[in-house]
Coordinates of C-alpha atoms (C1' of nucleotides) in Angstrom, one line a residue:
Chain X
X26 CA 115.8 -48.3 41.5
X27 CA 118.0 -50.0 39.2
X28 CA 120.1 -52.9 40.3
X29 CA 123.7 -52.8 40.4
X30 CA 125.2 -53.0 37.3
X31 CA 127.3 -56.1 36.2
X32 CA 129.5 -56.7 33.1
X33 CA 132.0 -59.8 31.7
X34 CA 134.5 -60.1 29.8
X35 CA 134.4 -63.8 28.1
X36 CA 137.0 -64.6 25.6
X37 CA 138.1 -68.0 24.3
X38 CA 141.3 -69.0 25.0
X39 CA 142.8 -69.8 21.8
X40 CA 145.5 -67.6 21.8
X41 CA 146.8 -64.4 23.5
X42 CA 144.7 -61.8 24.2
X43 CA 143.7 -59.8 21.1
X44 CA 144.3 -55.7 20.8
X45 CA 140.0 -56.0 20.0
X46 CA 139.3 -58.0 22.7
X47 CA 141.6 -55.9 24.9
X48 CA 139.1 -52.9 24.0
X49 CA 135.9 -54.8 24.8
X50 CA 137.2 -55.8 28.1
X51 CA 138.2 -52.2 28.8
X52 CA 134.8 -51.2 27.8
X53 CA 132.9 -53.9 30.4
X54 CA 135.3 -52.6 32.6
X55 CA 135.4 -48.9 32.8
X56 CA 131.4 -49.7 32.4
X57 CA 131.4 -51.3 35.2
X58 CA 134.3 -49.7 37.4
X59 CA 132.3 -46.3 36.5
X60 CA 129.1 -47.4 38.3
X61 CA 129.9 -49.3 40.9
X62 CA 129.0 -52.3 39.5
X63 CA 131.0 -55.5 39.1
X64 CA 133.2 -56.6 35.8
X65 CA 133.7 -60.9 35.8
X66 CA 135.7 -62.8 33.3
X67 CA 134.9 -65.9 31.8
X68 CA 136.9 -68.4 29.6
X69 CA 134.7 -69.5 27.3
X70 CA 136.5 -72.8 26.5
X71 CA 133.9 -75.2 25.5
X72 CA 135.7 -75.9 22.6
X73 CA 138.2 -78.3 23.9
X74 CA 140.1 -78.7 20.7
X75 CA 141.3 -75.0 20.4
X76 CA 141.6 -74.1 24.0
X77 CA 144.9 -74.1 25.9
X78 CA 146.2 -73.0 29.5
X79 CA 148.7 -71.0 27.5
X80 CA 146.3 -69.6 26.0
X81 CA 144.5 -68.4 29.4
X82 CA 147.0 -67.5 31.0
X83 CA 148.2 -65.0 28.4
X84 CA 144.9 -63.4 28.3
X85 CA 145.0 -62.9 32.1
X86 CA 148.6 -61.8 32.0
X87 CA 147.4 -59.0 29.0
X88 CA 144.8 -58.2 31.4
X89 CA 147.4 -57.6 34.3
X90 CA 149.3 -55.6 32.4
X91 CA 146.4 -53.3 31.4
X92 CA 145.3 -53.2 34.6
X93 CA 141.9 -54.4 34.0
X94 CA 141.1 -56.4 37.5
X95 CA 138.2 -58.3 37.6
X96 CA 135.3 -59.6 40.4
X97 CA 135.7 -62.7 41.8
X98 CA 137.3 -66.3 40.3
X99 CA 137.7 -66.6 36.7
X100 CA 134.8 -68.9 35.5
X101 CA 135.5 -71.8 33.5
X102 CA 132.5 -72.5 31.0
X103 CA 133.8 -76.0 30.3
X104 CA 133.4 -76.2 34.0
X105 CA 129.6 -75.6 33.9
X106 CA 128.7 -78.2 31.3
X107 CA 126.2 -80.2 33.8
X108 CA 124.4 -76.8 34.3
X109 CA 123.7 -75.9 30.3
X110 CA 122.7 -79.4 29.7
X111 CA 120.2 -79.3 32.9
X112 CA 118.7 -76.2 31.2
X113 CA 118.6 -78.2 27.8
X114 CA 116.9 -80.5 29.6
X115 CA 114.0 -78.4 31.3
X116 CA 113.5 -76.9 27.7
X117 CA 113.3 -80.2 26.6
X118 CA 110.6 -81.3 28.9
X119 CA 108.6 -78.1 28.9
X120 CA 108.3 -78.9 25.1
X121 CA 110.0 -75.3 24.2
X122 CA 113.0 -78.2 22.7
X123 CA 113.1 -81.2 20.6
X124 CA 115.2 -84.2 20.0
X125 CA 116.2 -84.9 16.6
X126 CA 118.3 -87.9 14.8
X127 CA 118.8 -86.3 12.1
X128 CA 122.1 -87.2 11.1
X129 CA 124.9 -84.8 10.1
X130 CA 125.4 -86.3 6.4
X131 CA 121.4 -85.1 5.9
X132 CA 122.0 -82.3 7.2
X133 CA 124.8 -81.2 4.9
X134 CA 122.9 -82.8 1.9
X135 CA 120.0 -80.5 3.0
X136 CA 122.2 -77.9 2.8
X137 CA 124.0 -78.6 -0.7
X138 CA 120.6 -78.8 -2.0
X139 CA 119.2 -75.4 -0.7
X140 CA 122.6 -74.0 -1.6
X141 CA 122.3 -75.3 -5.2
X142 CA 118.4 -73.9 -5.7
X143 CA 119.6 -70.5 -3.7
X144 CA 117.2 -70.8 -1.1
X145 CA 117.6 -70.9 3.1
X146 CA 120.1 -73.0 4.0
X147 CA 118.3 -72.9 7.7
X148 CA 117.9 -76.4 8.8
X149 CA 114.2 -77.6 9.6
X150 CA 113.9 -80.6 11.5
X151 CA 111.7 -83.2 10.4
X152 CA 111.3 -84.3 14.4
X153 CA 110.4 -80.9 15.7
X154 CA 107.1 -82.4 16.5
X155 CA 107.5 -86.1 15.7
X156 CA 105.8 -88.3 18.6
X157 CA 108.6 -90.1 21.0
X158 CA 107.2 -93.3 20.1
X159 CA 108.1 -92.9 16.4
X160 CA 111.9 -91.9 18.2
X161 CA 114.8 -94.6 16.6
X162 CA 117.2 -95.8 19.4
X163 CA 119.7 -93.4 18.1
X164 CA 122.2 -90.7 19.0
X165 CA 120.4 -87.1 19.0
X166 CA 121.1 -83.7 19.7
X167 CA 118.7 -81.4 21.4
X168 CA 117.6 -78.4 19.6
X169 CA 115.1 -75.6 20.3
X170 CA 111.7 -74.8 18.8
X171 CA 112.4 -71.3 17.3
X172 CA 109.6 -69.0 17.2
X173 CA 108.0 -68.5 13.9
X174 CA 105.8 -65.4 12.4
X175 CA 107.4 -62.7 14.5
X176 CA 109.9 -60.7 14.7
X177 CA 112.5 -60.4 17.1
X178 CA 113.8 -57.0 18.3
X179 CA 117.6 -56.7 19.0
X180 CA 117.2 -53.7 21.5
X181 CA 121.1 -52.9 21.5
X182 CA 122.3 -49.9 23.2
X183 CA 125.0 -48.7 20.2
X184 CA 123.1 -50.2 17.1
X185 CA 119.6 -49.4 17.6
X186 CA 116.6 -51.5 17.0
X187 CA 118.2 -54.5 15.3
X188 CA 114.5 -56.4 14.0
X189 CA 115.3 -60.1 12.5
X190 CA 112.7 -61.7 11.2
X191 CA 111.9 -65.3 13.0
X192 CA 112.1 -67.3 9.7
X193 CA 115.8 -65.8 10.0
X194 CA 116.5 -68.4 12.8
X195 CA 116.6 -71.7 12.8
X196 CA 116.1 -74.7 15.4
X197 CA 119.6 -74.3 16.7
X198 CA 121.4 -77.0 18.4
X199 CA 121.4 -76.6 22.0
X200 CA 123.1 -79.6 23.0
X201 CA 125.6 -82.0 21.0
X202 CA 124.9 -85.8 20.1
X203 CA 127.6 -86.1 22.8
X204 CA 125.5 -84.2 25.0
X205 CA 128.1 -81.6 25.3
X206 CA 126.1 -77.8 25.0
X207 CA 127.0 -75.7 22.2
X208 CA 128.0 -72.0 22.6
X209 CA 124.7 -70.2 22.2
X210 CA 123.5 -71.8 25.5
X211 CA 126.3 -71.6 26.9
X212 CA 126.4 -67.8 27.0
X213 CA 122.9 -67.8 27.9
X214 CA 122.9 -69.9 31.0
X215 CA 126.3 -68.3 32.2
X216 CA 125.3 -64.6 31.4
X217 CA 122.4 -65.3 33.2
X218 CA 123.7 -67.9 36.1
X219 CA 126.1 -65.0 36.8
X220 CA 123.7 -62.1 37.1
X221 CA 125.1 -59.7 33.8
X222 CA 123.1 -57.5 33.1
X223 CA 124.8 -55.7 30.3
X224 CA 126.5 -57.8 27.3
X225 CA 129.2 -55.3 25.9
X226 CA 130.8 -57.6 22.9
X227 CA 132.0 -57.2 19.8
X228 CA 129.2 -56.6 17.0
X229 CA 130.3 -60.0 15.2
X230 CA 128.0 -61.0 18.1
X231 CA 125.2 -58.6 16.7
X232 CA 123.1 -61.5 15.0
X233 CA 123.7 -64.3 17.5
X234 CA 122.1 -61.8 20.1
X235 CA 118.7 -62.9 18.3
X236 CA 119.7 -66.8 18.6
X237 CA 120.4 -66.3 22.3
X238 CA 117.2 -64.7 22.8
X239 CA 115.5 -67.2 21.7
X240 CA 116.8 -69.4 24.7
X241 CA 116.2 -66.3 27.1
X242 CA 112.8 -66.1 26.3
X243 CA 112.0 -70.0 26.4
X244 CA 113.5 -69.7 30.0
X245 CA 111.5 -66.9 30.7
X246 CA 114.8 -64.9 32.0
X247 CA 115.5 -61.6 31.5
X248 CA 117.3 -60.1 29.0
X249 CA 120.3 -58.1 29.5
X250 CA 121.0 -54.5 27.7
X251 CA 123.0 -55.4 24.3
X252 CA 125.6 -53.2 23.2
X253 CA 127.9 -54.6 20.1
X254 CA 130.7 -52.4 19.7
X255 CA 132.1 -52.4 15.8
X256 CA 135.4 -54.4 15.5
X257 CA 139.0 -52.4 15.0
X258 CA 140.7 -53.2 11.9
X259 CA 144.0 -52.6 10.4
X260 CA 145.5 -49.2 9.0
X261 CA 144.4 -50.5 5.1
X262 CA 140.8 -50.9 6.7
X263 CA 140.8 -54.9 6.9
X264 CA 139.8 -56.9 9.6
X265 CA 142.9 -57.0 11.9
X266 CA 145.0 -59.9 10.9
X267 CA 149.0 -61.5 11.8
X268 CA 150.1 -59.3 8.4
X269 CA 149.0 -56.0 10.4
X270 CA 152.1 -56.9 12.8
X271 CA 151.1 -56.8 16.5
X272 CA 148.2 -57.7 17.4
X273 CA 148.4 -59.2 21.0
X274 CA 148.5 -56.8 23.9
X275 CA 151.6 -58.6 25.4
X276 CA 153.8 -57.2 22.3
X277 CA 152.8 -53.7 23.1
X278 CA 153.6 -54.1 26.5
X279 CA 157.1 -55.2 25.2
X280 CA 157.3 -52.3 23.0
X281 CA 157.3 -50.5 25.9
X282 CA 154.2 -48.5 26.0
X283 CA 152.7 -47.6 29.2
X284 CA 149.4 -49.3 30.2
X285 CA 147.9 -45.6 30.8
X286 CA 148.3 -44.3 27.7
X287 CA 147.6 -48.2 26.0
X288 CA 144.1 -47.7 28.2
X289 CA 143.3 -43.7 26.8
X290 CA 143.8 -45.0 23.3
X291 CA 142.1 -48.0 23.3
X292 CA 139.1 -45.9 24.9
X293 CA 139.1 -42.9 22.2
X294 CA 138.9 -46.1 19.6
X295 CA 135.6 -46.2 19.1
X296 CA 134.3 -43.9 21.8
X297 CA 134.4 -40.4 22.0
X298 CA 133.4 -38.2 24.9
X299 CA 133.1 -35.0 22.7
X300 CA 136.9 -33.6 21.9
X301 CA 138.5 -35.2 24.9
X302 CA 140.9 -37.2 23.6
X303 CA 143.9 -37.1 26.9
X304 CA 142.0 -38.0 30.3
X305 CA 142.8 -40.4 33.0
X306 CA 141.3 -43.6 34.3
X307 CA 139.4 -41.8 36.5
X308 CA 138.2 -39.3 34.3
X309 CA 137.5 -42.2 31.6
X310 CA 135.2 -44.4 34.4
X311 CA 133.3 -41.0 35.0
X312 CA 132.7 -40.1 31.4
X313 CA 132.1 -43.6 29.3
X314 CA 128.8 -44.5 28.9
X315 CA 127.2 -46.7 25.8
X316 CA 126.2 -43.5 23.8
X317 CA 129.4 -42.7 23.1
X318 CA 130.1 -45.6 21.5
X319 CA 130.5 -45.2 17.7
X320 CA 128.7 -47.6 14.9
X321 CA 132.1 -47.9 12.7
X322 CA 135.2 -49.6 13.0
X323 CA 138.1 -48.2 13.4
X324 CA 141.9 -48.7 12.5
X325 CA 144.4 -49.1 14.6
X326 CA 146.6 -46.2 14.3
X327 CA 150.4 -46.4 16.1
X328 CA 151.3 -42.9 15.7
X329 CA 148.3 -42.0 17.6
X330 CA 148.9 -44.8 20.5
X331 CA 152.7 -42.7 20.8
X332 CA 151.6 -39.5 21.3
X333 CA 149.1 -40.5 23.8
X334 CA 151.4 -42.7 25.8
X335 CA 154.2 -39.5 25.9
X336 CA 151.2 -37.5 27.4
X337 CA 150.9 -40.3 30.1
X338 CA 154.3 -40.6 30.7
X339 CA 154.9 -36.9 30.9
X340 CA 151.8 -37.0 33.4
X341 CA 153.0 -39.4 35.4
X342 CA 153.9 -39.9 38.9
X343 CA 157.6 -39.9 39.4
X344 CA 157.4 -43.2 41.8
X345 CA 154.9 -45.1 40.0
X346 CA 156.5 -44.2 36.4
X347 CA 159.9 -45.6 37.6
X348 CA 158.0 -48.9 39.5
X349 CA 156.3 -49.2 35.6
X350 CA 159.5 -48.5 34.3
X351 CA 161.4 -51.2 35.9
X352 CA 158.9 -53.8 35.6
X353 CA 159.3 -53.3 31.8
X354 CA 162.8 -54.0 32.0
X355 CA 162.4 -57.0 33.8
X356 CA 159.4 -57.8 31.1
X357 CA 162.0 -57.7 28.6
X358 CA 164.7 -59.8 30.3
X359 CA 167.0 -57.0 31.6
X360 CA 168.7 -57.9 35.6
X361 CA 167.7 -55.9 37.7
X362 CA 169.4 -52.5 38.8
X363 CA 171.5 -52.1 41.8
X364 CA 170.5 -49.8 44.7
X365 CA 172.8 -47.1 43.7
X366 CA 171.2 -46.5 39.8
X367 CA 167.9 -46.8 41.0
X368 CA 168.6 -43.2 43.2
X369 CA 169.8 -42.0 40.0
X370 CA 166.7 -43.0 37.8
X371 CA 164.3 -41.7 40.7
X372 CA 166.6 -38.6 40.5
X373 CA 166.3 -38.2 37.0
X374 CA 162.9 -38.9 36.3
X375 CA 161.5 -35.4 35.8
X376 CA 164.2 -34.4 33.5
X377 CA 163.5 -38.5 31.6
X378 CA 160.2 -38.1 31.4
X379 CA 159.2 -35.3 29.3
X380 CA 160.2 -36.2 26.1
X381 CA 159.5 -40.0 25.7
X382 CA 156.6 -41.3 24.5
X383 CA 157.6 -45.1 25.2
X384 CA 159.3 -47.0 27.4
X385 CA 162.8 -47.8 25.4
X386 CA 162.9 -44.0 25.0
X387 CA 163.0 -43.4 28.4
X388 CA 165.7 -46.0 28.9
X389 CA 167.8 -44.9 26.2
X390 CA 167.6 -40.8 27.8
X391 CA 168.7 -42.8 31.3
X392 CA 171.2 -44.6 29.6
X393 CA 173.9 -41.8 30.6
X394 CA 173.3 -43.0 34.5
X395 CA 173.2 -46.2 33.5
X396 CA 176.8 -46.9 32.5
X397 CA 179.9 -46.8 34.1
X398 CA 183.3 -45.6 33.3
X399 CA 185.1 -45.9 31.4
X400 CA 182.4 -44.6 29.1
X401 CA 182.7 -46.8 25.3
X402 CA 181.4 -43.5 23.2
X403 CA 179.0 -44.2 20.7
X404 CA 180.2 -43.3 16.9
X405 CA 178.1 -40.1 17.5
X406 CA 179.4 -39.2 20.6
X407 CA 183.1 -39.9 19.2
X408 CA 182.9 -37.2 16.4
X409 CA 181.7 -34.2 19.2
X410 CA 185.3 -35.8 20.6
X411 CA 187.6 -34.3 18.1
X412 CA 191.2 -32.7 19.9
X413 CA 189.6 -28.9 19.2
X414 CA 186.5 -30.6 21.6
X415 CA 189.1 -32.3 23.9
X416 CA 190.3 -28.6 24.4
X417 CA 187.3 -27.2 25.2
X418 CA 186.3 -30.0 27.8
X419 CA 190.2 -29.3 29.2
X420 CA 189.9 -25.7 29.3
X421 CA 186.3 -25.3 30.9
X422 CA 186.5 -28.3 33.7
X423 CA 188.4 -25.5 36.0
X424 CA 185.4 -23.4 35.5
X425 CA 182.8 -26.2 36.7
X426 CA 185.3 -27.2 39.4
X427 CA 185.1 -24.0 40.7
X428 CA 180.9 -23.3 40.6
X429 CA 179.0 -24.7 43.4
X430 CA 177.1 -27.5 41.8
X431 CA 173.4 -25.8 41.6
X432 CA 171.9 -25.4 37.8
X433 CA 171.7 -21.6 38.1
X434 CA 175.7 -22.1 38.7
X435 CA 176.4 -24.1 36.4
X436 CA 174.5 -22.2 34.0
X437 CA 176.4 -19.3 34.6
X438 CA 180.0 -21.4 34.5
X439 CA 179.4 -22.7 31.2
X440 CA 177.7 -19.1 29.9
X441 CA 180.4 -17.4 31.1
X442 CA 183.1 -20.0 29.1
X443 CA 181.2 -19.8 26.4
X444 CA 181.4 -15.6 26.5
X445 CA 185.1 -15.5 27.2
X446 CA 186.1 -18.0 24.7
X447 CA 183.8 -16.7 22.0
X448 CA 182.1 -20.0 21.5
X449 CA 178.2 -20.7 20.9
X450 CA 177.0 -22.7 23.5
X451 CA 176.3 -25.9 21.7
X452 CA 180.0 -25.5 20.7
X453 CA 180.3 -26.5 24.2
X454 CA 177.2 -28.3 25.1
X455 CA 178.2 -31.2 22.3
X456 CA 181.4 -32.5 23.6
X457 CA 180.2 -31.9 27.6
X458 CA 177.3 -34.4 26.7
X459 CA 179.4 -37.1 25.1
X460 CA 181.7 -37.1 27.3
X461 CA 179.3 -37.5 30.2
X462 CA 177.0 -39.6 28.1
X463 CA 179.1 -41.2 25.4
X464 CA 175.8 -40.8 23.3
X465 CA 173.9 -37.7 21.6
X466 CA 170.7 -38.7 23.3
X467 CA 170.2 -37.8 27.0
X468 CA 168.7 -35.3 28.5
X469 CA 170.4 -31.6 28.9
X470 CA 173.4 -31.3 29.7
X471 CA 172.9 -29.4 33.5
X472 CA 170.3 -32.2 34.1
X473 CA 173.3 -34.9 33.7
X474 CA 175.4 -32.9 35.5
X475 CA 173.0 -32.7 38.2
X476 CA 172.2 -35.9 38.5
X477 CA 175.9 -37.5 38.2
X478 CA 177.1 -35.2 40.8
X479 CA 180.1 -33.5 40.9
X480 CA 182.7 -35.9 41.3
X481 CA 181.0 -38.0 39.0
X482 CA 180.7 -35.7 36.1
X483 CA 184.2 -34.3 36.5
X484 CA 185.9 -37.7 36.6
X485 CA 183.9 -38.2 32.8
X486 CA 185.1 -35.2 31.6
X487 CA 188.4 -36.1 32.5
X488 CA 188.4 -39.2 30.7
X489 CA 187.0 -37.8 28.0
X490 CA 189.2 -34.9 27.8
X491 CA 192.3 -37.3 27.7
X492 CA 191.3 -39.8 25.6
X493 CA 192.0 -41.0 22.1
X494 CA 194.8 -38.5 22.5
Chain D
rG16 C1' 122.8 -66.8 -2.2
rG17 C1' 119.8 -65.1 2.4
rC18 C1' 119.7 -61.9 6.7
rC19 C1' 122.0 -58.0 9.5
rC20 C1' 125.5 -53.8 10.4
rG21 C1' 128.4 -49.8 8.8
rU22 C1' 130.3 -45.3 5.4
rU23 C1' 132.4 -37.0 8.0
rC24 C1' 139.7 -34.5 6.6
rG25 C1' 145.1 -39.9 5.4
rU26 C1' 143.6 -41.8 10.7
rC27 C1' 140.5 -41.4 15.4
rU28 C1' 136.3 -38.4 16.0
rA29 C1' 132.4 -33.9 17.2
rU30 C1' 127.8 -32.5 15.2
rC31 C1' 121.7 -35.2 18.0
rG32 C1' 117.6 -30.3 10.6
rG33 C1' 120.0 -24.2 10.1
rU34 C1' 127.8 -24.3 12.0
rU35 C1' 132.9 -20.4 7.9
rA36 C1' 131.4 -28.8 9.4
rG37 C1' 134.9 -28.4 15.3
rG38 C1' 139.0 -31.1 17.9
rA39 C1' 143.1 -34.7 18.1
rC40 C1' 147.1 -37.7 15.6
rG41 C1' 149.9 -37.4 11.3
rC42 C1' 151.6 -34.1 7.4
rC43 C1' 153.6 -29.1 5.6
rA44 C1' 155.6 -24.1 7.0
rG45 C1' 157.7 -21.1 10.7
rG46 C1' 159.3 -20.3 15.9
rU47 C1' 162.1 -22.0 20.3
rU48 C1' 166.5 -24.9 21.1
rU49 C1' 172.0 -27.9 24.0
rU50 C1' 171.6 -33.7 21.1
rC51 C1' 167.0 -36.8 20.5
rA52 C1' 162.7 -35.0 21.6
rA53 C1' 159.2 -32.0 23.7
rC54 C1' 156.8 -27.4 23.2
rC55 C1' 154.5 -22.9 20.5
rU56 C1' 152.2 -20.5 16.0
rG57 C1' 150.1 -21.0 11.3
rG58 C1' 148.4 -24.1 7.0
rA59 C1' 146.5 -27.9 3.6
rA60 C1' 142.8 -31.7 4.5
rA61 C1' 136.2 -34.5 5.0
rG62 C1' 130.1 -35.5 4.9
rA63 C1' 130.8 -42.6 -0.7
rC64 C1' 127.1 -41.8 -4.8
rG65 C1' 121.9 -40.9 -6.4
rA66 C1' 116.9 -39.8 -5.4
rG67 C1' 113.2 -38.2 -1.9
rU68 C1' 111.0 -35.5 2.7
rU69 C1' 111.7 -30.3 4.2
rC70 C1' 111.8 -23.3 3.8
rG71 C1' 116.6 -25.9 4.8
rA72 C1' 120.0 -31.7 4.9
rU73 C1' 126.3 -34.5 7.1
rU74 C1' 121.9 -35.2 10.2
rC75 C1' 115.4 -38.2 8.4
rU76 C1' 113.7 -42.1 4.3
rC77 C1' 114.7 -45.1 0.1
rG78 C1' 118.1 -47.0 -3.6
rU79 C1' 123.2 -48.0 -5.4
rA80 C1' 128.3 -48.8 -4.5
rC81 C1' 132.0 -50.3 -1.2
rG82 C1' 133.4 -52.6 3.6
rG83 C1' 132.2 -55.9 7.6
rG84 C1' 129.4 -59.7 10.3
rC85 C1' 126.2 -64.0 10.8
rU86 C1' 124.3 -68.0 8.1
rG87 C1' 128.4 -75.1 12.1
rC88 C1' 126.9 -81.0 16.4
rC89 C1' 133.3 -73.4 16.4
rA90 C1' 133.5 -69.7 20.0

RNA sequence: GGCCCGUUCGUCUAUCGGUUAGGACGCCAGGUUUUCAACCUGGAAAGACGAGUUCGAUUCUCGUACGGGCUGCCA
């Protein structure tokens, strides 16, 4: 019987919320979503310097939009200070930690030496086991015995057997001369305080695992399963950096791509679940598990992200698409639409979303509902408005007056115009859509007329047919 | 410098010793077509390099090269 499974999420919030850290926290989450286990999120903001609000509530707002909900409050780790230095403490007094005055300047001219003989640069305290009565009446920091002789096995679920020598680690600092605790026992004490039992981080983590479990095992806790996914770099291969462009989650959510398909990429990045690379959330929580995570990074690739993202939108629900839809506009500062356009978007949608793989495109395709007359025609639209296309739009508005406004009439209207006048269709279909557009890109030309409605659509082609005359 | 991790088409990946090395994006060619697209068919395209183990290595081992990470009183 193995207990229930629980994951976190525990970035630092120092600036928005990173496309790789995006993926990790999809990957504790669908983890943990998947088994019925529970997904937390910490802010790891020890470092009061370099954490902000802003900062937090970005990430939290990146996490919104992806949809990645979380168990219970958000922890603050600054928060639990009193509780890593308690555990400092009882290290301290079982003897499994030290204090030691050595000061920072010897330490760095420890290091300057060991540098300049190129040997370790690992610090060894001269008062790992100095007597307290030889202790000055000095400022110390509290540092922990590491093991020596042995090995210590990183048992990680995507990397193997990671072995590290003990002579690899050093007496880290547990707590600062300012009694303040340092990462490394932070993580410990809150991964444990808060019952995770699987540490899903990014492998930049892979050798601190060993420091940590140092801590673990002088607290006698147990360990939880490792698994350090490989970073995601940029197309040239390079860790992901401000010159790759965007890199925070918010800025694809402005680009306009749909959290779904944002969630299936970010998935198939790094993970694989043999060739399926178009599934659902649900389909995703049922399938991911830590074998299919891969050992190598991987580059970000746009093109990749689009097609995905039209399969999603394609896919989607009409009503949820158009609630998504409009709560990109607003994301992007548009007002919002008035009762009477929003039945024409939710009329439109099946005929919108088949061909547009973000949201702008989708816009830009409703665009047509979205104006009113008089319609300003595009430069585009203006050329398929010539007098020979005036004509036409004159000569064959009797024809759709007359047809009962149903596709399979209107089809036959316009066929039949076509026939008699010995024009191709698209002869036809040009002008029809600029004037009922005023743009080349919309949907067809029997799916505007449909969803303008007969009065509507003949009042355009009126306009149209009388203008710039 | 020391320690650790990685390396299959341009990109994301499948393969868990025996395959014509598969799929997807992108690309190229063709088709469909009412604009932008979408869609359909076909095509080019890969095991970093060198040893070893083995009847047989992309797969296991070692080395080299390249990339990455850690090496803080940062997280």
């Amino acid at each position: 019987m193995s207990a229930a499974v629980v994951t976190r999420f525990a970035p630092s919030p120092t600036g928005y919320l990173h496309i790789g850290g995006a993926r990790t926290a999809l990957f504790n989450w669908l983890y943990a979503r998947g088994r019925g286990g529970k997904f937390l999120l910490r802010i790891e903001d020890t470092d009061r310097a370099r954490s902000s609000p802003e900062a937090s509530a970005a990430i939290l707002q990146g996490m919104a939009w992806l949809g990645l909900d979380h168990d219970g409050d958000v922890i603050s780790q600054f928060e639990r200070a009193d509780r890593h230095a308690e555990v400092a403490n009882e290290l301290l007094a079982a003897g499994k930690a030290f204090k030691c005055f050595a000061t920072q300047d010897e330490i760095e001219a420890f290091r300057e030496a060991a540098r300049a003989e190129g040997k370790s640069t690992l610090y060894r305290s001269p008062w790992r086991d100095s007597d307290a009565a030889s202790h000055p009446d000095a400022p110390y920091v509290i540092r922990i015995k590491a093991p020596s002789g042995g090995t210590m096995v990183i048992k990680d679920e995507v990397q193997g057997d990671v072995r590290i020598a003990h002579e690899q680690l050093d007496d880290m600092i547990l707590l600062r001369s300012d009694g303040t605790p340092v990462y490394m026992l932070a993580v410990v004490v809150d991964d444990h305080d808060m019952g995770v039992t699987h540490v899903i981080r990014g492998d930049d983590h892979l050798s601190n695992a060993a420091r940590q479990m140092m801590i673990y095992e002088a607290m006698e806790w147990p360990l939880p399963v490792y698994a350090h996914i490989p970073l995601i770099h940029g197309p040239d291969g390079k860790k992901l950096s401000k010159r790759h462009g965007a890199l925070g989650a918010q800025e694809y959510q402005l680009m306009g791509y749909p959290a779904a398909g944002m969630r299936n990429y970010l998935a198939r990045l790094g993970w694989s679940h043999g060739d399926d690379e178009f599934f659902s959330d649900a389909q995703a929580r049922e399938w991911f598990d830590l074998a299919g995570i891969g050992k190598s990074p991987a580059r970000f690739d746009t093109k990749k992200l689009e097609h995905l993202c039209g399969q999603h939108i394609a896919t989607s629900e009409n009503a949820a698409l158009q609630q998504e839809l409009l709560a990109f506009r607003t994301a992007i500062g548009e007002n919002n639409l008035p009762d009477v356009k929003l039945a024409l978007l939710s009329d439109a949608m099946n005929c919108l979303k088949e061909r547009a793989k973000t949201f702008p495109e989708l816009l830009e395709k409703a665009e047509f509902l979205l104006v009113d007359r008089p319609i300003e025609p595009d430069e585009k639209a203006l050329k398929s408005l010539d007098p020979v296309s005036r004509g036409i739009l004159s000569t064959l508005t009797p024809h759709l007056q007359n047809a009962s406004w149903t596709r399979d009439a209107l089809e036959a209207a316009t066929a039949d115009y076509a026939d008699s006048n010995g024009l191709k269709f698209g002869k036809m279909a040009g002008p029809l859509r600029a004037a009922l557009a005023g743009r080349s890109v919309t949907p067809s030309v029997f799916d505007m007329l449909l969803v303008l409605g007969r009065d509507e659509a003949l009042a355009r082609i009126k306009d149209a047919a009388q203008e710039h005359g």
